Coordinates of C-alpha atoms in Angstrom, one line a residue:
M256 CA 30.0 -72.1 57.4
F257 CA 32.8 -74.5 58.4
R258 CA 32.9 -75.3 62.1
S259 CA 35.6 -76.8 64.3
S260 CA 35.8 -80.5 64.5
N261 CA 37.0 -80.3 68.1
V262 CA 34.3 -81.4 70.5
A263 CA 35.4 -79.1 73.3
A264 CA 35.3 -76.1 70.9
R265 CA 31.8 -77.1 69.8
V266 CA 30.6 -77.4 73.4
F267 CA 32.0 -73.9 74.2
E268 CA 30.4 -72.5 71.0
R269 CA 27.1 -74.0 72.0
Q270 CA 27.3 -72.3 75.4
I271 CA 28.0 -68.8 74.2
L272 CA 26.0 -68.6 71.0
T273 CA 22.3 -68.1 70.8
P274 CA 20.5 -69.8 67.8
R275 CA 18.1 -68.0 65.6
P276 CA 14.4 -68.2 66.6
G277 CA 13.1 -71.6 65.6
A278 CA 16.5 -72.9 64.7
S279 CA 17.5 -74.4 68.1
V280 CA 16.8 -78.0 67.0
N281 CA 19.0 -77.6 63.9
V282 CA 21.8 -76.2 66.0
V283 CA 21.7 -79.2 68.3
R284 CA 21.6 -81.6 65.4
Q285 CA 24.7 -80.0 63.9
F286 CA 26.6 -80.9 67.1
Y287 CA 26.4 -84.5 66.1
E288 CA 28.8 -83.9 63.3
N289 CA 31.4 -84.3 66.0
M290 CA 29.7 -87.2 67.8
C291 CA 29.6 -90.0 65.2
P292 CA 30.9 -93.5 65.9
S293 CA 34.6 -93.9 65.4
Y294 CA 35.3 -97.6 66.3
T295 CA 33.9 -101.0 65.6
I296 CA 34.1 -104.2 67.5
Y297 CA 33.4 -107.1 65.2
D298 CA 31.6 -110.3 66.2
I299 CA 31.1 -109.5 69.8
D300 CA 30.4 -112.2 72.4
C301 CA 26.6 -111.7 73.0
P302 CA 23.6 -113.9 73.9
D303 CA 21.8 -115.6 71.1
H304 CA 18.8 -113.3 71.0
S305 CA 16.8 -111.6 68.3
F306 CA 17.5 -107.9 68.9
R307 CA 14.5 -105.7 68.0
K308 CA 15.3 -102.0 68.5
F309 CA 16.2 -99.2 70.9
T310 CA 13.3 -97.4 72.5
D311 CA 12.6 -93.9 71.2
D312 CA 14.0 -92.3 74.4
G313 CA 17.2 -94.5 74.2
Q314 CA 16.6 -95.9 77.7
Y315 CA 16.1 -99.6 76.7
L316 CA 17.1 -102.2 74.1
V317 CA 14.3 -104.7 73.4
S318 CA 15.2 -108.2 72.3
F319 CA 13.5 -111.7 72.2
S320 CA 14.7 -115.2 72.8
R321 CA 15.4 -117.3 69.8
N322 CA 12.4 -119.6 70.6
H323 CA 10.2 -116.5 70.6
Q324 CA 8.9 -117.2 74.1
D325 CA 10.7 -114.6 76.3
L326 CA 11.1 -110.9 76.2
I327 CA 14.5 -109.6 77.3
I328 CA 15.1 -106.0 78.1
Y329 CA 18.5 -104.3 78.4
R330 CA 19.6 -100.9 79.5
P331 CA 22.4 -99.3 77.4
T332 CA 25.5 -98.5 79.4
W333 CA 29.0 -97.5 78.1
L334 CA 32.3 -99.3 78.0
S335 CA 34.6 -98.2 80.8
F336 CA 38.2 -99.2 81.5
S337 CA 41.3 -97.8 83.0
C338 CA 44.6 -97.1 81.3
K339 CA 48.0 -96.4 82.9
E340 CA 49.6 -95.1 79.7
E341 CA 49.5 -91.4 78.6
D342 CA 48.2 -92.2 75.1
C343 CA 45.3 -94.5 75.7
D344 CA 43.8 -94.1 72.2
S345 CA 46.7 -95.9 70.6
H346 CA 46.2 -99.0 72.8
D347 CA 43.9 -101.9 72.0
L348 CA 40.7 -102.2 74.0
P349 CA 40.7 -104.7 76.9
P350 CA 39.3 -108.2 76.3
K351 CA 36.1 -107.3 78.1
A352 CA 35.2 -104.9 75.3
K353 CA 34.4 -107.9 73.2
K354 CA 31.5 -108.8 75.5
F355 CA 28.0 -107.6 75.1
D356 CA 27.6 -107.1 78.8
S357 CA 30.2 -104.3 78.7
F358 CA 27.7 -102.1 76.8
F359 CA 24.3 -103.4 78.0
T360 CA 22.9 -104.5 81.3
Q361 CA 20.0 -106.9 81.4
I362 CA 17.0 -105.6 83.4
C363 CA 14.7 -108.5 83.1
C364 CA 13.5 -111.6 81.2
V365 CA 9.8 -111.9 80.9
P366 CA 8.1 -115.1 79.6
L367 CA 5.2 -113.9 77.5
A368 CA 4.2 -116.7 75.2
S369 CA 2.8 -120.1 76.2
T370 CA 3.7 -123.4 74.6
N371 CA 1.6 -123.0 71.4
E372 CA 2.1 -119.3 71.1
F373 CA 5.0 -117.2 69.8
I374 CA 6.1 -113.6 70.2
C375 CA 5.9 -111.6 67.0
K376 CA 9.5 -110.3 66.9
D377 CA 8.6 -107.5 64.4
F378 CA 5.9 -106.0 66.6
F379 CA 6.7 -103.4 69.2
L380 CA 5.1 -100.1 70.2
Y381 CA 6.5 -97.8 72.9
L382 CA 4.7 -95.2 75.1
E383 CA 7.6 -93.0 76.0
N384 CA 6.1 -90.8 78.8
L385 CA 5.2 -93.9 80.8
Q386 CA 7.9 -96.2 79.5
F387 CA 5.4 -98.9 78.6
G388 CA 6.0 -101.3 75.8
L389 CA 3.3 -103.1 73.8
F390 CA 4.1 -106.6 72.5
A391 CA 2.1 -109.3 70.7
T392 CA 1.9 -113.1 70.8
S393 CA -0.1 -115.4 68.5
T394 CA -0.7 -119.0 67.6
A395 CA -0.1 -120.3 64.1
Q396 CA -2.5 -119.0 61.4
S397 CA -4.9 -121.3 59.6
H398 CA -6.3 -120.9 56.1
D399 CA -8.8 -123.7 56.5
T400 CA -11.0 -122.1 59.1
P401 CA -14.7 -122.2 58.2
A402 CA -16.3 -118.9 57.4
T403 CA -18.2 -117.3 60.2
E404 CA -20.8 -114.5 60.3
G405 CA -19.1 -111.2 59.6
A406 CA -15.8 -112.6 58.6
I407 CA -14.2 -111.6 55.3
H408 CA -13.7 -114.5 52.8
G409 CA -10.1 -115.1 51.9
V410 CA -8.6 -113.7 55.2
P411 CA -6.9 -116.4 57.3
S412 CA -7.7 -116.9 61.0
I413 CA -5.5 -117.0 64.0
E414 CA -6.9 -118.9 67.0
K415 CA -5.5 -116.4 69.6
I416 CA -3.7 -113.1 69.3
T417 CA -2.7 -111.4 72.6
F418 CA -1.4 -107.9 73.2
Y419 CA 0.6 -107.3 76.3
L420 CA 1.3 -104.0 78.0
V421 CA 4.6 -104.3 79.8
R422 CA 6.4 -101.8 82.1
L423 CA 10.0 -101.9 80.8
E424 CA 11.5 -100.6 84.0
D425 CA 10.9 -103.9 85.8
G426 CA 9.2 -106.1 83.2
M427 CA 5.9 -106.3 84.9
V428 CA 2.9 -107.2 82.7
L429 CA 0.3 -104.6 83.4
D430 CA -2.6 -105.6 81.2
E431 CA -3.5 -107.7 78.1
K432 CA -6.0 -107.7 75.3
A433 CA -6.9 -111.0 73.4
F434 CA -8.5 -111.5 70.0
C435 CA -9.8 -115.0 69.3
N436 CA -10.3 -116.5 65.8
D437 CA -9.3 -113.2 64.2
F438 CA -6.5 -111.9 62.1
V439 CA -4.3 -108.8 62.9
N440 CA -1.4 -108.0 60.7
L441 CA 1.4 -108.1 63.3
P442 CA 4.6 -108.1 61.2
H443 CA 6.3 -104.6 61.3
S444 CA 3.4 -103.4 63.6
M445 CA 1.2 -102.9 60.5
G446 CA -2.0 -103.9 62.3
A447 CA -1.7 -101.4 65.2
F448 CA -0.8 -97.8 65.7
L449 CA 0.0 -95.8 68.8
Y450 CA -0.6 -92.1 69.1
E451 CA 0.0 -90.5 72.5
D452 CA -2.2 -92.6 74.8
L453 CA -4.5 -93.9 72.0
L454 CA -4.1 -97.3 70.4
C455 CA -5.9 -98.6 67.3
I456 CA -5.8 -102.2 66.3
V457 CA -7.2 -103.4 63.0
S458 CA -9.1 -106.7 62.7
L459 CA -8.6 -107.7 59.0
R460 CA -10.9 -110.7 59.4
Y461 CA -13.9 -108.8 60.8
Q462 CA -13.0 -105.3 59.4
I463 CA -13.2 -103.6 62.8
I464 CA -11.0 -100.7 64.1
H465 CA -10.6 -101.1 67.8
I466 CA -9.7 -97.8 69.6
L467 CA -8.2 -98.3 73.0
Q468 CA -6.8 -95.9 75.6
I469 CA -3.7 -96.7 77.7
R470 CA -4.2 -95.3 81.2
D471 CA -1.4 -94.1 83.4
S472 CA -2.4 -97.0 85.7
G473 CA -1.4 -99.5 83.0
N474 CA -4.9 -100.5 81.9
L475 CA -6.1 -101.0 78.3
V476 CA -9.5 -99.5 78.1
E477 CA -11.7 -100.0 75.0
V478 CA -13.0 -96.6 73.8
R479 CA -14.9 -97.5 70.7
N480 CA -15.1 -99.9 67.7
I481 CA -15.4 -98.6 64.1
G482 CA -16.5 -100.8 61.2
A483 CA -20.0 -102.3 61.1
F484 CA -21.1 -99.3 63.2
C485 CA -19.6 -95.8 63.2
R486 CA -21.5 -94.2 66.1
E487 CA -21.8 -95.7 69.6
D488 CA -25.6 -96.0 69.4
D489 CA -25.9 -97.4 65.8
Q490 CA -26.2 -101.0 67.0
L491 CA -28.8 -100.1 69.6
F492 CA -30.8 -98.2 67.0
L493 CA -30.7 -101.0 64.4
H494 CA -31.6 -103.6 67.0
S495 CA -34.6 -101.7 68.2
H496 CA -35.7 -101.1 64.6
A497 CA -35.3 -104.8 63.8
Q498 CA -37.5 -105.7 66.8
C499 CA -40.3 -103.4 65.4
I500 CA -40.0 -105.1 62.0
G501 CA -40.2 -108.5 63.5
T502 CA -43.5 -107.5 65.1
V503 CA -44.9 -106.3 61.7
D504 CA -43.7 -109.5 60.0
K505 CA -45.5 -111.7 62.5
T506 CA -48.8 -109.9 61.9
K507 CA -48.5 -110.0 58.1
P508 CA -46.2 -113.0 57.2
D509 CA -47.4 -113.3 53.6
E510 CA -46.9 -109.7 52.5
L511 CA -43.9 -107.7 51.6
S512 CA -43.5 -105.4 54.5
T513 CA -43.0 -101.8 53.4
Q514 CA -43.5 -98.5 55.1
V515 CA -44.8 -95.6 53.2
A516 CA -43.7 -92.1 54.3
N517 CA -44.1 -88.9 52.4
G518 CA -45.1 -90.9 49.3
I519 CA -41.9 -92.9 49.2
Q520 CA -41.7 -96.7 49.8
H521 CA -38.8 -97.9 52.1
P522 CA -38.1 -101.6 52.1
Q523 CA -38.1 -103.1 55.6
V524 CA -35.1 -104.7 57.2
T525 CA -35.6 -108.4 57.7
Q526 CA -33.5 -110.9 59.5
G527 CA -30.8 -112.4 57.3
S528 CA -30.7 -109.4 54.9
S529 CA -27.2 -108.2 53.9
F530 CA -26.1 -104.6 54.7
L531 CA -23.0 -102.8 54.0
S532 CA -21.0 -101.8 57.1
G533 CA -21.3 -98.2 58.3
M534 CA -17.7 -97.4 57.2
K535 CA -18.3 -98.8 53.7
Q536 CA -21.6 -96.9 53.4
R537 CA -19.9 -93.7 54.2
L538 CA -17.1 -94.5 51.8
L539 CA -19.5 -95.1 48.9
S540 CA -21.5 -92.0 49.7
F541 CA -18.4 -89.8 49.7
I542 CA -17.2 -91.2 46.4
F543 CA -20.7 -90.7 44.9
R544 CA -20.9 -87.1 46.0
K545 CA -17.3 -86.4 44.9
T546 CA -18.1 -87.9 41.5
W547 CA -21.4 -86.0 41.3
N548 CA -19.7 -82.6 42.0
E549 CA -17.0 -83.2 39.4
E550 CA -19.5 -82.6 36.6
A551 CA -21.6 -79.4 36.7
D552 CA -23.6 -80.1 33.5
Q553 CA -26.8 -82.0 34.4
T554 CA -26.9 -83.8 31.0
L555 CA -23.3 -85.1 31.3
R556 CA -23.5 -85.9 35.0
V557 CA -25.3 -89.2 34.5
Q558 CA -22.8 -90.4 32.0
H559 CA -20.0 -89.3 34.3
L560 CA -21.5 -91.2 37.2
K561 CA -21.8 -94.3 35.1
K562 CA -18.2 -94.2 34.0
K563 CA -16.6 -93.1 37.3
F564 CA -18.8 -94.6 40.0
Y565 CA -21.3 -97.3 38.9
F566 CA -18.8 -99.0 36.6
H567 CA -16.4 -99.5 39.6
F568 CA -19.2 -99.9 42.2
Q569 CA -18.5 -103.5 42.9
D570 CA -14.8 -102.8 43.2
Y571 CA -15.5 -100.2 45.8
V572 CA -17.8 -102.6 47.7
D573 CA -15.1 -105.3 47.7
L574 CA -12.5 -103.0 49.3
I575 CA -11.3 -103.9 52.8
I576 CA -9.3 -102.0 55.4
W577 CA -5.6 -102.7 55.2
K578 CA -4.1 -100.4 57.7
V579 CA -5.1 -97.5 60.0
Q580 CA -3.1 -94.8 61.7
F581 CA -3.9 -91.6 63.7
L582 CA -3.3 -88.2 62.2
D583 CA -4.4 -86.6 65.4
R584 CA -6.8 -87.5 68.3
H585 CA -9.9 -87.2 66.0
H586 CA -8.7 -88.1 62.5
L587 CA -7.7 -91.5 61.1
L588 CA -5.8 -92.2 57.9
I589 CA -7.3 -95.5 56.6
K590 CA -5.8 -97.5 53.8
F591 CA -8.2 -99.6 51.7
G592 CA -7.4 -102.3 49.1
S593 CA -8.3 -105.7 47.9
V594 CA -8.5 -108.9 50.0
D595 CA -5.4 -110.3 48.3
G596 CA -3.3 -107.2 49.0
G597 CA -4.4 -107.1 52.6
V598 CA -2.9 -110.6 53.5
S599 CA 0.1 -110.6 51.1
R600 CA 3.7 -109.7 52.2
S601 CA 4.0 -106.9 49.6
T602 CA 1.3 -104.5 48.7
D603 CA 3.3 -102.6 46.1
Q604 CA 1.6 -104.1 43.1
H605 CA -2.0 -103.8 44.5
L606 CA -4.2 -100.8 43.9
A607 CA -4.9 -99.0 47.2
F608 CA -6.9 -96.0 48.4
F609 CA -6.4 -93.6 51.3
V610 CA -9.2 -92.1 53.3
V611 CA -9.1 -89.5 56.0
Y612 CA -11.9 -90.2 58.5
N613 CA -13.2 -88.1 61.4
M614 CA -14.1 -90.3 64.4
E615 CA -16.2 -87.6 66.1
T616 CA -18.4 -86.7 63.2
T617 CA -18.1 -90.1 61.5
E618 CA -17.5 -88.3 58.2
I619 CA -15.0 -89.0 55.5
V620 CA -13.0 -85.9 54.9
S621 CA -11.0 -86.9 51.8
F622 CA -10.3 -89.8 49.5
Y623 CA -7.2 -90.5 47.4
Q624 CA -5.9 -93.2 45.1
N625 CA -2.4 -94.3 45.9
S626 CA -1.2 -92.9 42.6
S627 CA -2.6 -89.5 43.3
E628 CA -0.2 -86.6 42.8
E629 CA -2.1 -84.7 45.6
M630 CA -1.5 -87.6 48.0
Y631 CA 2.2 -87.7 47.0
S632 CA 2.5 -83.9 47.6
L633 CA 1.0 -84.4 51.1
F634 CA 3.5 -87.2 51.8
E635 CA 6.3 -85.0 50.6
Q636 CA 5.4 -82.0 52.8
F637 CA 4.2 -83.9 55.9
C638 CA 6.4 -87.0 56.0
D639 CA 6.4 -87.2 59.8
H640 CA 2.7 -88.1 59.7
F641 CA 3.2 -91.1 57.5
H642 CA 5.6 -93.2 59.6
A643 CA 4.7 -96.8 60.4
N644 CA 4.8 -95.9 64.1
S645 CA 3.9 -92.6 65.7
R646 CA 6.8 -90.2 66.2
S647 CA 5.3 -87.9 68.8
S648 CA 8.3 -88.1 71.2
F649 CA 10.7 -85.2 71.9
H650 CA 13.6 -87.1 70.3
A651 CA 11.6 -87.2 67.0
N652 CA 12.4 -83.5 66.5
F653 CA 16.0 -84.5 65.7
I654 CA 15.2 -87.1 63.1
S655 CA 15.9 -86.0 59.5
S656 CA 13.1 -86.4 56.9
H657 CA 12.4 -84.9 53.5
S658 CA 9.8 -82.6 55.2
N659 CA 12.5 -80.9 57.4
N660 CA 15.7 -81.4 55.5
I661 CA 16.5 -80.2 52.0
H662 CA 19.2 -82.9 51.5
A663 CA 16.7 -85.7 52.2
L664 CA 14.1 -83.9 49.9
D665 CA 16.7 -83.9 47.1
Q666 CA 17.2 -87.6 47.6
L667 CA 13.5 -88.3 47.5
C668 CA 13.1 -86.3 44.3
S669 CA 15.9 -88.4 42.8
I670 CA 14.2 -91.6 43.8
K671 CA 10.9 -90.4 42.4
T672 CA 12.6 -89.6 39.0
K673 CA 14.1 -93.1 38.9
A674 CA 11.0 -95.0 40.1
S675 CA 9.6 -97.5 37.6
N676 CA 6.1 -97.5 39.2
A677 CA 4.4 -94.2 39.7
S678 CA 1.7 -95.7 41.9
Q679 CA 4.2 -96.6 44.7
L680 CA 4.7 -94.5 47.8
I681 CA 7.9 -94.7 49.7
S682 CA 7.6 -97.3 52.4
A683 CA 8.2 -96.2 56.0
T684 CA 8.2 -99.7 57.4
D685 CA 11.1 -100.7 59.6
R686 CA 12.3 -104.1 58.4
H687 CA 15.3 -106.2 57.6
R688 CA 17.2 -105.7 54.4
H689 CA 19.3 -107.9 52.2
A690 CA 23.0 -107.3 53.0
S691 CA 24.9 -105.1 50.7
E692 CA 28.4 -105.6 49.5
H693 CA 29.2 -102.0 50.2
P694 CA 29.4 -100.6 53.7
I695 CA 27.2 -97.7 55.0
K696 CA 29.2 -94.5 54.8
F697 CA 28.8 -91.4 57.0
I698 CA 30.0 -88.4 55.0
S699 CA 30.0 -84.8 56.3
R700 CA 28.0 -82.4 54.1
R701 CA 30.3 -79.6 55.0
Q702 CA 33.6 -78.9 53.3
P703 CA 35.7 -80.8 52.6
N704 CA 33.0 -83.6 52.6
V705 CA 35.3 -86.1 54.3
L706 CA 34.3 -89.7 55.3
K707 CA 33.5 -89.7 59.0
F708 CA 32.8 -93.3 59.6
K709 CA 31.5 -96.4 57.8
I710 CA 29.5 -99.5 59.0
K711 CA 30.2 -102.9 57.5
P712 CA 27.9 -105.7 58.7
G713 CA 29.3 -109.2 59.1
P714 CA 32.7 -110.5 60.3
E715 CA 35.7 -108.2 60.0
A716 CA 37.6 -110.4 57.5
G717 CA 34.5 -112.0 55.9
G718 CA 34.6 -112.0 52.1
W719 CA 31.5 -111.5 49.9
D720 CA 29.8 -114.7 48.9
A721 CA 26.8 -114.4 46.7
R722 CA 25.4 -117.9 47.3
P723 CA 24.0 -117.7 50.9
K724 CA 21.2 -115.4 51.6
R725 CA 22.4 -112.7 54.0
I726 CA 20.0 -110.4 55.9
S727 CA 21.2 -107.3 57.8
S728 CA 19.6 -105.1 60.3
F729 CA 20.9 -101.9 61.9
L730 CA 19.9 -100.7 65.4
F731 CA 20.8 -97.0 66.0
H732 CA 20.6 -95.4 69.4
P733 CA 18.4 -92.3 69.1
F734 CA 21.0 -89.8 70.3
L735 CA 24.2 -91.6 71.5
P736 CA 27.0 -92.5 68.9
L737 CA 26.1 -96.2 69.4
A738 CA 24.8 -98.7 66.8
L739 CA 24.4 -102.4 66.4
S740 CA 24.7 -104.2 63.1
V741 CA 23.3 -107.7 63.0
Q742 CA 23.9 -110.1 60.0
Q743 CA 22.0 -113.3 59.7
T744 CA 23.1 -115.9 57.2
L745 CA 21.3 -119.2 56.4
M746 CA 22.7 -122.1 58.4
Q747 CA 25.3 -119.9 60.0
P748 CA 25.6 -118.2 63.4
T749 CA 24.4 -114.6 63.7
V750 CA 27.2 -112.0 63.6
V751 CA 26.7 -108.9 65.8
N752 CA 29.0 -105.9 65.5
I753 CA 28.9 -102.9 67.8
H754 CA 29.8 -99.4 66.6
F755 CA 30.6 -96.6 69.1
R756 CA 32.6 -93.5 69.7
R757 CA 35.9 -94.4 71.4

């Protein structure tokens, strides 16, 4: 049904009409048909910072200094000016509108990184209810670090990685967590995930999932580690068991120490022996049982296991954890793959597997290959669970996805039809993109499908030159008709445009 394009009429309509049960969010979303940006100020006068994003509640704009040493936090305001004429819309904006300070107020500048450290500009997680931000600094990574006990061969090492919990209201650093001689995938926040007050950080080098809790007081409290051990007392049990074995070995040093129980021989654990990690053991056991149950015939089951499990056994053993995210407070979605894929910039061409893991029972619930149709169906129906960062905030209810919007679902189906590689899932990673020659258009879906607004990155009169490499990023405010487009060109100054409703 066509609705009025007059803002006052829509506000009055929203007051007197009651939405259908369960449709209140959609009714509020439809109001934004009248609240899109309508004006662009090109190449505004702004500080030379690396702008990261708006927080999910829209209260702050996070940016970093160009030397990647300082964190700068802004609060969005709005351009205000006086006009003595009757028709102010026909007049040009005052000169101060070209200044970044007319739209944003700096709250604080926090030095986070030391001399040999740098802030990872692509890493940022936000705890909305407490307005805490999580940032990361690191030293340069090294590929020549000698292998240490428990480290995965082929994974580089970083001398120091530090996570900082910062209160954005005043820039105070509340707590920090450091990892030494380790490797965490910091770009695009791939190595960490925040769900409510729970934080998981993945150590690629040592294959440990660190689960931490963010307290209201601003403390990072370690809850548990998952990897070599799955239960909290696993390490204590193995240590006490190894001590008993050491006593037996000292009394009979020249014999192979075995224990016979119920007629079955169990080899004893000796120092220096190699064990699979607790997580890997559970993965292999689950795959074995899954393969076993696929064939009911006892005669064919052995051949089926040889073909589907034992033939790929070493490939399964060599899998490492790439990424972890929460599905809820008890279940983790873990992505496994090869060592090469875990440290490369793009994982599209590498085979990967997804595992749903229950932290409380330490059981693997399900196991999928990344080309699985069942996995794709889950992604299609529950897209909001597959975002690179948790979207548990209230404002996430107003974000369109193919799980809650038929138009986005049609677009996804079209992409799937045209996809050249069936094994690829759609990436939910927030990252910079190559600048396009064509502007981004905002078109109303309702009749008559008119063009509401368009965003063109770069200078207003800039022509298209295919030679220099141009990268664009777009920062949209979560609910205000306000956006920043940032274009970076090699060996040229950064161009920032601001798009707002005048």
